[in-house]
Short mmCIF file of C-alpha atoms (C1' of nucleotides) in Angstrom, two decimals:
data_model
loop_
_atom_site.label_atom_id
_atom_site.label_comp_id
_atom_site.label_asym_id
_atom_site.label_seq_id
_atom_site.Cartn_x
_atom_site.Cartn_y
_atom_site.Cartn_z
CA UNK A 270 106.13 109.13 49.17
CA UNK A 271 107.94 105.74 48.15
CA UNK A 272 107.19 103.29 45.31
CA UNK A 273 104.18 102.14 45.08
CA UNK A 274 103.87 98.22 44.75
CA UNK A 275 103.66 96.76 40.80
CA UNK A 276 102.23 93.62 41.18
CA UNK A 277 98.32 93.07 41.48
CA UNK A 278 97.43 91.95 45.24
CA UNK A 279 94.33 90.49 44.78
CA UNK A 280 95.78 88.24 41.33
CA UNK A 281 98.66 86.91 43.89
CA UNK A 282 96.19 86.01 46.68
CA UNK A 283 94.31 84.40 43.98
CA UNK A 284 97.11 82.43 42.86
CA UNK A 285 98.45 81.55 45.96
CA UNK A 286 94.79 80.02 47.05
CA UNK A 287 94.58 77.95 43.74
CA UNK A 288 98.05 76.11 44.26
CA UNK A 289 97.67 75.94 48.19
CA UNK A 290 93.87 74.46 47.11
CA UNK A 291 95.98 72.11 44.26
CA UNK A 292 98.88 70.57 46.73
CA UNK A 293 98.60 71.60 50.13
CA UNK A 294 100.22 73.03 52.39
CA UNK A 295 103.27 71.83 53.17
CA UNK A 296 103.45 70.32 49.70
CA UNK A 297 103.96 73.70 48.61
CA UNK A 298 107.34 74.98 48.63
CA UNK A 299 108.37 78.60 48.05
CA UNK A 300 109.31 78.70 44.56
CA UNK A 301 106.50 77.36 43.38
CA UNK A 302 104.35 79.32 45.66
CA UNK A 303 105.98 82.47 44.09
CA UNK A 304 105.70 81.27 40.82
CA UNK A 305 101.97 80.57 41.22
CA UNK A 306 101.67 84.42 42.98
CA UNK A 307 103.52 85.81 40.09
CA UNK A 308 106.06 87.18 42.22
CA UNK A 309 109.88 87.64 43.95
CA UNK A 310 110.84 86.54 47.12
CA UNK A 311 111.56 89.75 48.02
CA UNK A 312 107.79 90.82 47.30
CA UNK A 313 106.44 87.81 48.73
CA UNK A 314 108.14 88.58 52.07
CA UNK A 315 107.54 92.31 52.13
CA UNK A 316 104.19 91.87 51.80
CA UNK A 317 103.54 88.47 53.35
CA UNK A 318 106.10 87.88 55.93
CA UNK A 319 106.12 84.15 55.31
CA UNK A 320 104.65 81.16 53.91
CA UNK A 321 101.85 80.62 56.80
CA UNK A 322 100.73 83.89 56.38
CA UNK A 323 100.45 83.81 53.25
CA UNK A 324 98.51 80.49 53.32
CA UNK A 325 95.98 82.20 55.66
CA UNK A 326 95.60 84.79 53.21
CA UNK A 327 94.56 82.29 50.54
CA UNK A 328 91.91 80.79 52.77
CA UNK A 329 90.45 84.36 53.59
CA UNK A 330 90.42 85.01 49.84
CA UNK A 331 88.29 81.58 50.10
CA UNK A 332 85.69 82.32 52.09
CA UNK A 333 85.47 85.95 50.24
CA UNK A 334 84.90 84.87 47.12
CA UNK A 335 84.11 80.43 47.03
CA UNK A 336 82.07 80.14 50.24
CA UNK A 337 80.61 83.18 49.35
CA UNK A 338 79.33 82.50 45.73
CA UNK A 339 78.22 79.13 47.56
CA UNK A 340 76.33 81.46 50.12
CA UNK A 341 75.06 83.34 47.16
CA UNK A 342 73.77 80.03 45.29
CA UNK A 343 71.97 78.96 48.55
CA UNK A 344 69.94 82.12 48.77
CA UNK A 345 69.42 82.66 44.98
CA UNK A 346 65.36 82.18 45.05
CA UNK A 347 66.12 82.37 41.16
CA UNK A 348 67.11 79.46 40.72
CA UNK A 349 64.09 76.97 42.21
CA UNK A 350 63.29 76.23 45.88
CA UNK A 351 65.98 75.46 48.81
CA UNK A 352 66.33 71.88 47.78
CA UNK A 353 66.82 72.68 44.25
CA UNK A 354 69.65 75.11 45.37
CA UNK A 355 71.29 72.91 47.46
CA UNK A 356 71.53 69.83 45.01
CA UNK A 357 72.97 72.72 42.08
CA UNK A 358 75.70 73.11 45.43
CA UNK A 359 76.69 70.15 45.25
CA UNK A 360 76.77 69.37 41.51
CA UNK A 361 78.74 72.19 40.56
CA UNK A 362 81.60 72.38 43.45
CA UNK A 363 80.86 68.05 44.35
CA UNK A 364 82.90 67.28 41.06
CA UNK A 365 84.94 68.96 38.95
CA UNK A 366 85.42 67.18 35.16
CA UNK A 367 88.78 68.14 35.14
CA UNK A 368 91.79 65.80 35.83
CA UNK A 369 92.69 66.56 39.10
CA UNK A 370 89.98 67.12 41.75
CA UNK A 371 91.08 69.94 44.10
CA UNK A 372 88.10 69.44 46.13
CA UNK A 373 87.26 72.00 48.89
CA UNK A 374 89.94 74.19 50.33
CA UNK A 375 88.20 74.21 53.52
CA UNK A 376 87.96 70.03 53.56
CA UNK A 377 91.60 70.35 52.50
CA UNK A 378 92.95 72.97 54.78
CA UNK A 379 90.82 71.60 57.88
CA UNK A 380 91.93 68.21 57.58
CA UNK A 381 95.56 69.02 56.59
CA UNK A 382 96.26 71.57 59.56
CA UNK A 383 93.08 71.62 61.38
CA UNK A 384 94.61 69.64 64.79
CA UNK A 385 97.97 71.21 64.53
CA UNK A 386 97.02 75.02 63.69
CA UNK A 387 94.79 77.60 65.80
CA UNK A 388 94.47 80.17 63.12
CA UNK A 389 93.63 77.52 60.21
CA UNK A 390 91.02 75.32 63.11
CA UNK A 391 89.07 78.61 63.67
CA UNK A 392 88.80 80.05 59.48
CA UNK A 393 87.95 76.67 58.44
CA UNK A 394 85.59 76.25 61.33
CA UNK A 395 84.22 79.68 60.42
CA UNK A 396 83.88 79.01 57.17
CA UNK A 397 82.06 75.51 57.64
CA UNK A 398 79.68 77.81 60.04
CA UNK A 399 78.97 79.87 57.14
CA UNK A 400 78.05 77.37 55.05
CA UNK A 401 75.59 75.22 57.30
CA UNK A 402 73.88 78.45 58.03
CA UNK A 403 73.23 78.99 54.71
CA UNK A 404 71.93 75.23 53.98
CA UNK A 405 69.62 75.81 56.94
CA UNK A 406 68.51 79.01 55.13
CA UNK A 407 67.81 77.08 52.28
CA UNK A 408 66.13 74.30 53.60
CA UNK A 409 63.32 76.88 55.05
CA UNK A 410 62.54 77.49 51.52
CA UNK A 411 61.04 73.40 50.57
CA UNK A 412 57.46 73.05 50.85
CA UNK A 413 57.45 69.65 52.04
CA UNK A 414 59.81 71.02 54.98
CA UNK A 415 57.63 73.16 55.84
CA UNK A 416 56.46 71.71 59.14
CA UNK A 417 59.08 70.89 60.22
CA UNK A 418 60.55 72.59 63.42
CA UNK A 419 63.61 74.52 63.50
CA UNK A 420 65.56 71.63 65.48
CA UNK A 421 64.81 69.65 62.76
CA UNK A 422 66.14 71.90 59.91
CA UNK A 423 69.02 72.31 61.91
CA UNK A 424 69.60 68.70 61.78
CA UNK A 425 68.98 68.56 58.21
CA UNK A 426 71.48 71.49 57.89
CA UNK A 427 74.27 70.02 59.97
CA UNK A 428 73.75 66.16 57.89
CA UNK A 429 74.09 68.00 54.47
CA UNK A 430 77.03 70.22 55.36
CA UNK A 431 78.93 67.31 56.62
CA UNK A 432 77.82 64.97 53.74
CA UNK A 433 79.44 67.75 51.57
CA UNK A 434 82.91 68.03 53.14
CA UNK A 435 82.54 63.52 53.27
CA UNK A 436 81.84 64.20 49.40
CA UNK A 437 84.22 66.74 48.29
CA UNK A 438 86.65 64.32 50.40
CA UNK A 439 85.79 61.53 48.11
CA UNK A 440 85.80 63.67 45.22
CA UNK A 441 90.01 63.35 45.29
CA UNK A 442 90.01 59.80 45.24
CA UNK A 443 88.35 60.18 42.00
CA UNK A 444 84.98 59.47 43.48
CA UNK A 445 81.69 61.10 41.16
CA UNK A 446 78.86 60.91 42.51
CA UNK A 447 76.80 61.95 40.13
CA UNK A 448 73.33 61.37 41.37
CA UNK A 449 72.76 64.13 43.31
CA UNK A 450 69.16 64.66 42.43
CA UNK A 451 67.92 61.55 43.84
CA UNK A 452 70.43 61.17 47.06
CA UNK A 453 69.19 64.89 48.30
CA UNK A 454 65.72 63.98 47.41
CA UNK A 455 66.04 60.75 49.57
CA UNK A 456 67.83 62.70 52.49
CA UNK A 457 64.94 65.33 52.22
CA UNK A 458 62.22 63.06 51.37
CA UNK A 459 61.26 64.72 48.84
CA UNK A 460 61.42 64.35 44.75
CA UNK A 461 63.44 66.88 43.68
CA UNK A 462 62.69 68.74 40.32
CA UNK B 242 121.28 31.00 57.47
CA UNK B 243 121.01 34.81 58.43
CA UNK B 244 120.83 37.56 61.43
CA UNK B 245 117.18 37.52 62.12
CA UNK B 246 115.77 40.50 62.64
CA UNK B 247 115.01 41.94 66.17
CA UNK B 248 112.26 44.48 66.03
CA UNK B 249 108.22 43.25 65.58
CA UNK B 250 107.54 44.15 62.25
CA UNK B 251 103.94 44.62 63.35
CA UNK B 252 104.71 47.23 65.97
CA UNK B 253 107.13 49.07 63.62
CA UNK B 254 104.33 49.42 61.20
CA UNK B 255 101.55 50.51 63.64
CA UNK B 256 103.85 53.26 64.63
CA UNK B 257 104.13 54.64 61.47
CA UNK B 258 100.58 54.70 60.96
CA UNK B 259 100.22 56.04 64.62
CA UNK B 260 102.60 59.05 63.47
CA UNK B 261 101.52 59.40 59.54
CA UNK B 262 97.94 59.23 60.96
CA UNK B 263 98.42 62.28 63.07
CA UNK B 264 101.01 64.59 61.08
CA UNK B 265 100.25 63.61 57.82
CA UNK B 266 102.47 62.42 55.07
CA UNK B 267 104.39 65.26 54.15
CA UNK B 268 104.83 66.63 57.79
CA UNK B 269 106.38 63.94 59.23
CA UNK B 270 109.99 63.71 58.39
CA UNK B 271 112.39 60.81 58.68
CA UNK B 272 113.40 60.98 62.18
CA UNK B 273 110.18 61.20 63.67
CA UNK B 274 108.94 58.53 61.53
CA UNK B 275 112.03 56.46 62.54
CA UNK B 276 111.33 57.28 66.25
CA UNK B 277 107.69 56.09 66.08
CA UNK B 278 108.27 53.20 64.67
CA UNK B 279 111.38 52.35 66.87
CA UNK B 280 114.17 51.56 64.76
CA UNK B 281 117.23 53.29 62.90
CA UNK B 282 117.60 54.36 59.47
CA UNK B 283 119.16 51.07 58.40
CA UNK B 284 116.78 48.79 59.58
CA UNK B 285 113.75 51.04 57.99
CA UNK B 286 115.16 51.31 54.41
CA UNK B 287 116.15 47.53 54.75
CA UNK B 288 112.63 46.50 55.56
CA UNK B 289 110.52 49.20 53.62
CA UNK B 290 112.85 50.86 51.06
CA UNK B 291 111.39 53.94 51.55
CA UNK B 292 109.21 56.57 53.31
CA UNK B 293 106.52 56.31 50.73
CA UNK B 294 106.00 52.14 51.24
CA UNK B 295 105.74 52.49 54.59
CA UNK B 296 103.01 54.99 54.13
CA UNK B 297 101.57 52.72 51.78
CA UNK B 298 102.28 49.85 54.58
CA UNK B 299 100.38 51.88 57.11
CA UNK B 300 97.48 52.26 55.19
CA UNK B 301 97.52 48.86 54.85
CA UNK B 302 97.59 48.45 58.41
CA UNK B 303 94.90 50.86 58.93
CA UNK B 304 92.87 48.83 56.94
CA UNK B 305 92.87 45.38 58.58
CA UNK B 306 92.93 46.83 62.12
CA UNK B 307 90.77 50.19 62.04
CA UNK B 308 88.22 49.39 59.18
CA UNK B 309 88.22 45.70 60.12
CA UNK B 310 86.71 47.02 63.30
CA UNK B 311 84.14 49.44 62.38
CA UNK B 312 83.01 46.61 59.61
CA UNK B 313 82.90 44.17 62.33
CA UNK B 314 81.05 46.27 64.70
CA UNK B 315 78.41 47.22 62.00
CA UNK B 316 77.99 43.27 61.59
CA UNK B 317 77.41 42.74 65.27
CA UNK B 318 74.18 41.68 65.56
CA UNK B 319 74.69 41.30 69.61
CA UNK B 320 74.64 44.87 69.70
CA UNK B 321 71.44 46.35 68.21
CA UNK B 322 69.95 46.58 65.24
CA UNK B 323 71.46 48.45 62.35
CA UNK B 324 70.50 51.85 63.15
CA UNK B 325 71.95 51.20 66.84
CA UNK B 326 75.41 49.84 65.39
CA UNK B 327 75.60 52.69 62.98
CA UNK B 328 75.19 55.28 65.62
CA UNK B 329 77.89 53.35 67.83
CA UNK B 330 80.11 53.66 64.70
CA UNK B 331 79.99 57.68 65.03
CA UNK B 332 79.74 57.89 68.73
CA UNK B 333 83.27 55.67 68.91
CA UNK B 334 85.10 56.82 66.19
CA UNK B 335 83.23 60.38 65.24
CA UNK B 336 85.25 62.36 68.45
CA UNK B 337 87.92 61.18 70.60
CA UNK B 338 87.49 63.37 73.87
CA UNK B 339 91.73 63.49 73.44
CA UNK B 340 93.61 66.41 73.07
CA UNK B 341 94.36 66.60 69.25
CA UNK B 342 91.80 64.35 66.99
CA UNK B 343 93.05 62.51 64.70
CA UNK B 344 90.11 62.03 62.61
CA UNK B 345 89.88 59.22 60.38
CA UNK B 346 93.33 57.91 58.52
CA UNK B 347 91.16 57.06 55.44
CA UNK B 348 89.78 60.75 55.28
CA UNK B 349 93.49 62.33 55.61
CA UNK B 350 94.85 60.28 52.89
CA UNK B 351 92.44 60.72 50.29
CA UNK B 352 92.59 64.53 51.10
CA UNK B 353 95.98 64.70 51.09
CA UNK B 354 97.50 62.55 48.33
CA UNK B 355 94.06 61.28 46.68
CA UNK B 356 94.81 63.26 43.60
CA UNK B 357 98.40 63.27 43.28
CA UNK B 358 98.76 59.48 44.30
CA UNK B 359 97.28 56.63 42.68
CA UNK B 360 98.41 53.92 45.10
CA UNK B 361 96.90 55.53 48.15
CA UNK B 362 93.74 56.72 45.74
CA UNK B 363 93.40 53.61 44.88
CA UNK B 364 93.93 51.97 48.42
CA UNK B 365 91.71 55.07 50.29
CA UNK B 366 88.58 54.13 47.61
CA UNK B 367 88.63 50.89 48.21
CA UNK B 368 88.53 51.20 52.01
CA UNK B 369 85.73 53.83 52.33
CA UNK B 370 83.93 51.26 49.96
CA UNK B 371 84.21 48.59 52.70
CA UNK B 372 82.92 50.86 54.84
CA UNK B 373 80.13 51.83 52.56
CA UNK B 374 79.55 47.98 51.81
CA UNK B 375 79.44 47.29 56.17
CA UNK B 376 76.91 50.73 56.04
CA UNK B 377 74.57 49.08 53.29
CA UNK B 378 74.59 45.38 54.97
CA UNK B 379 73.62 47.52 58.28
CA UNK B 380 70.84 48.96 56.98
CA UNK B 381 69.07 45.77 56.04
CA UNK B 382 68.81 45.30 59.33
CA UNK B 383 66.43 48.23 60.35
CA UNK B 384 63.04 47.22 61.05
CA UNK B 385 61.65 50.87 59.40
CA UNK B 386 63.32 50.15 56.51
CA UNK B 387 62.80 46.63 55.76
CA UNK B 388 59.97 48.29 52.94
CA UNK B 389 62.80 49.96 51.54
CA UNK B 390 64.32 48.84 48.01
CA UNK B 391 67.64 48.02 47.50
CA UNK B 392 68.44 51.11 45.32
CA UNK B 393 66.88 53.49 48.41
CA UNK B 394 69.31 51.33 50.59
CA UNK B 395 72.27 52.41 48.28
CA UNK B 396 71.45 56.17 48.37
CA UNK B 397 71.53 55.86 52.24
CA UNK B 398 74.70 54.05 52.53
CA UNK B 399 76.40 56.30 50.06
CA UNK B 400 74.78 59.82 52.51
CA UNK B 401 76.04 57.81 55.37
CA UNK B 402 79.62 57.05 54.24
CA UNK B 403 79.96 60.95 52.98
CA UNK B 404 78.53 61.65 56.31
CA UNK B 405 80.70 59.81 58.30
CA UNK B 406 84.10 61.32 56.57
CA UNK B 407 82.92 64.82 56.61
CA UNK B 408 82.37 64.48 60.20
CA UNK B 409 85.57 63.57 60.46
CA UNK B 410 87.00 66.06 58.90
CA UNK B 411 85.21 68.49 60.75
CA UNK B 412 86.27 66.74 63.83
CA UNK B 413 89.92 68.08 63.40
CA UNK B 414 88.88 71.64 64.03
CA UNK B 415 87.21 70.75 67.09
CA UNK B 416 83.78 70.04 65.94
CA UNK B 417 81.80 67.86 68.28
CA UNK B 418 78.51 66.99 66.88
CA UNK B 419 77.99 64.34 69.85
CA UNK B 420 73.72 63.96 69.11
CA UNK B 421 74.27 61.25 66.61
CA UNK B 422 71.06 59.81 67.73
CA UNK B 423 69.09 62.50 66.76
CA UNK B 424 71.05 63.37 63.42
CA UNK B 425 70.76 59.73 62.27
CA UNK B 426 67.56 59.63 63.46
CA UNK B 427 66.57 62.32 61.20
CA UNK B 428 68.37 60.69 58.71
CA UNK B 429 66.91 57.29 58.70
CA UNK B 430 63.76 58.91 59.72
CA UNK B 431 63.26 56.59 62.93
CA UNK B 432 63.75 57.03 66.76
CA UNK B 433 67.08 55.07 67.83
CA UNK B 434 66.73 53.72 71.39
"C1'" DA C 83 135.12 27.26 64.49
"C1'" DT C 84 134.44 28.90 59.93
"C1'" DT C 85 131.60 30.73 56.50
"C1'" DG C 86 127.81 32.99 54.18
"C1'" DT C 87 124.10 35.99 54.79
"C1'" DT C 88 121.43 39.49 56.68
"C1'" DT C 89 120.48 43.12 60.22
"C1'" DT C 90 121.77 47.22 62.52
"C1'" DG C 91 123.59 51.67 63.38
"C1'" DT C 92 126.54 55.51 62.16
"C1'" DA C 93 128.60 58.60 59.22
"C1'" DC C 94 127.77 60.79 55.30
"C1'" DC C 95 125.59 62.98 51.13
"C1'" DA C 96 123.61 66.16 47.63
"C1'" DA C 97 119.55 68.61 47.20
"C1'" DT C 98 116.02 71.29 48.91
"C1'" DT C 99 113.83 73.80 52.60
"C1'" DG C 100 111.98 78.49 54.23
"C1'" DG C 101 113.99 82.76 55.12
"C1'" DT C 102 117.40 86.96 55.10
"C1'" DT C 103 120.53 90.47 53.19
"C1'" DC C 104 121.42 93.98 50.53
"C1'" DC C 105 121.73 96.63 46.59
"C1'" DT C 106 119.17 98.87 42.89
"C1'" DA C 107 115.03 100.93 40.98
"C1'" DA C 108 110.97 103.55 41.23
"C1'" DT C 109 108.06 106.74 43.08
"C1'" DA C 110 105.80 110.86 45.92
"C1'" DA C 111 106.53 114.78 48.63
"C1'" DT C 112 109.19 118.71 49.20
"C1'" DA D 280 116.21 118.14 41.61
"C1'" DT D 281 116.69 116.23 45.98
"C1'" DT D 282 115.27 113.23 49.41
"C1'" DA D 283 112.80 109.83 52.00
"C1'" DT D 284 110.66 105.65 51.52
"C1'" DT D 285 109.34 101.53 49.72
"C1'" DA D 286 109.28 97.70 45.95
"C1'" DG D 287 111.95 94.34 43.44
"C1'" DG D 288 115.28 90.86 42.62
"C1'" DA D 289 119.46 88.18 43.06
"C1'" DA D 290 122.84 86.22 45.95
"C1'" DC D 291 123.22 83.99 49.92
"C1'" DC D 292 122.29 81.29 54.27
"C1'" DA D 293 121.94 77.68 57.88
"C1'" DA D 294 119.11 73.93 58.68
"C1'" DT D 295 116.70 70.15 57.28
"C1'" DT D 296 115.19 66.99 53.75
"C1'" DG D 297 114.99 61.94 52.19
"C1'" DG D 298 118.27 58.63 51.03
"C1'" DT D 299 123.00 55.87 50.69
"C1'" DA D 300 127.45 53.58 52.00
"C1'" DC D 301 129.70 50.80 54.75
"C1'" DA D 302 131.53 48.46 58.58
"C1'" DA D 303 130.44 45.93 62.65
"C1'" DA D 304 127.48 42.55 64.65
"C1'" DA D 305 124.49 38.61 64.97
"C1'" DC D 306 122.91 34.66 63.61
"C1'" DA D 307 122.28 29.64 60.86
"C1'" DA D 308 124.36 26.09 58.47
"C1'" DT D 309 128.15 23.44 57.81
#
DNA sequence: ATTGTTTTGTACCAATTGGTTCCTAATAAT
DNA sequence: ATTATTAGGAACCAATTGGTACAAAACAAT
């Protein structure tokens, strides 16, 4: 019995996770926040309540759909063995052509507000969870891995997940490392098809 | 023929990286930038001109002190061999035990203004490629890997260096990966005494 | 001591910040 | 059709933003 809402919730979540991912968060301000949302202040703060919640939104709407798909990629036995999976990780998200490298959210959001913000500390921790569980997933599915013991993997996992936050760092200094084939396959010890 | 001025331009300027290094650029307004680096607003746009160059000043700073360090120490042959110095590198600088973690200066300032900033890109590169350069000289001096090309040698440095800044990131949400033994270890696939 | 030059600190500024108020519009239930 | 309830949008707000103007103060050279 009232009016039901016209914009598209999931579109402004959307939006607001592609221009906190672009400039930050406190780089942000509120009119282009709402711009990038598609929406009114008045919206925005009837169904938000304010620009921090509305950032912590975004990085929810992160790990739902990015970290997932990444998830997704790691466990894809479609695509070639673990190592395989994990070097398509990093080629596709490790550099983006276009001009201006947005690199990881999480790497972004952790490093921005990690120290100074509970809520943002334990998502981005979360979500950095997520994804070294997955490489360890992945890396049980290498042949030449396959004696190792599960310390080791874990290892392995923990190396590569931080290697990719060091990366997607590097990526906004304009950094490509291209050559992902042969630094995985040197990491794993293993040529890597 | 002229008032000299009364505050140590050094100090000044490692307060501002002290306070840029721990807020950020964007979060840290005027006044606490003034208060850090103990002086009033006359005397800081007299001697910097603005908030930007004495970001830029910091990271300057940042570079001969912090990174002068860590190259130094991964020279320091009294200390072990490579593998030993590298290990030291992430033991010292990978956690501080401290309340909030600052991480690594180099690491927030690519993230935050790598993209939208070509001084700091530009300064940010070049110091995580002294860094790799110190990484690469230190693992020429690792008795396991004295078989090792220099191209193998390259791939290492450049996993190490991503390493290294994606531990630091993680670092800010609390992440203590303290078995740096172990994990470079793994890496450099020899035991580390 | 006077002068020329530079530092220092305060008062001030326009612009922008995130956030609120409040009125109108739109809808669902009755 | 009326009513209760909520969405939408514009006007408005105090506080804060980075930056400037300017006068007083401190020196060095003469």
């Amino acid at each position: 019995m009232a009016r039901p809402r016209e914009f598209d919730m999931n579109a402004a979540v959307d939006g607001a996770m592609q221009i906190f991912w672009r400039l930050g968060y406190a780089a942000t301000n509120l009119p282009e926040l709402l711009s990038a949302m598609g929406l009114s202040r008045g919206s925005f703060y009837k169904a938000f309540g304010d620009k921090h919640s509305a950032y912590l939104a975004a990085l929810d709407h992160y790990d739902r759909n990015c970290i997932g798909a990444a998830v997704k990629l790691l466990g894809d036995r479609s695509i070639g063995d673990g190592a395989m999976r994990i070097v398509r990780l990093f080629e596709q998200t490790g550099c983006g052509e276009g001009v201006a490298p947005r690199g990881c959210f999480v790497c972004n959001a952790m490093v921005e507000l990690g120290p100074h913000d509970g809520a943002v500390a334990s998502k981005t921790a979360a979500m950095s969870n997520r994804l070294e569980a997955a490489i360890f997933d992945a890396l049980g599915d290498i042949a030449n891995l396959q004696n190792d013991d599960a310390a080791s993997r874990r290892r392995k996992a923990a190396i590569i997940t931080r290697l990719y936050l060091g990366a997607q760092a590097m990526s906004k200094t304009g950094d490509r490392d291209a050559d992902w084939k042969n630094l995985l396959g040197e990491l794993l010890d293993c040529d890597i098809a």
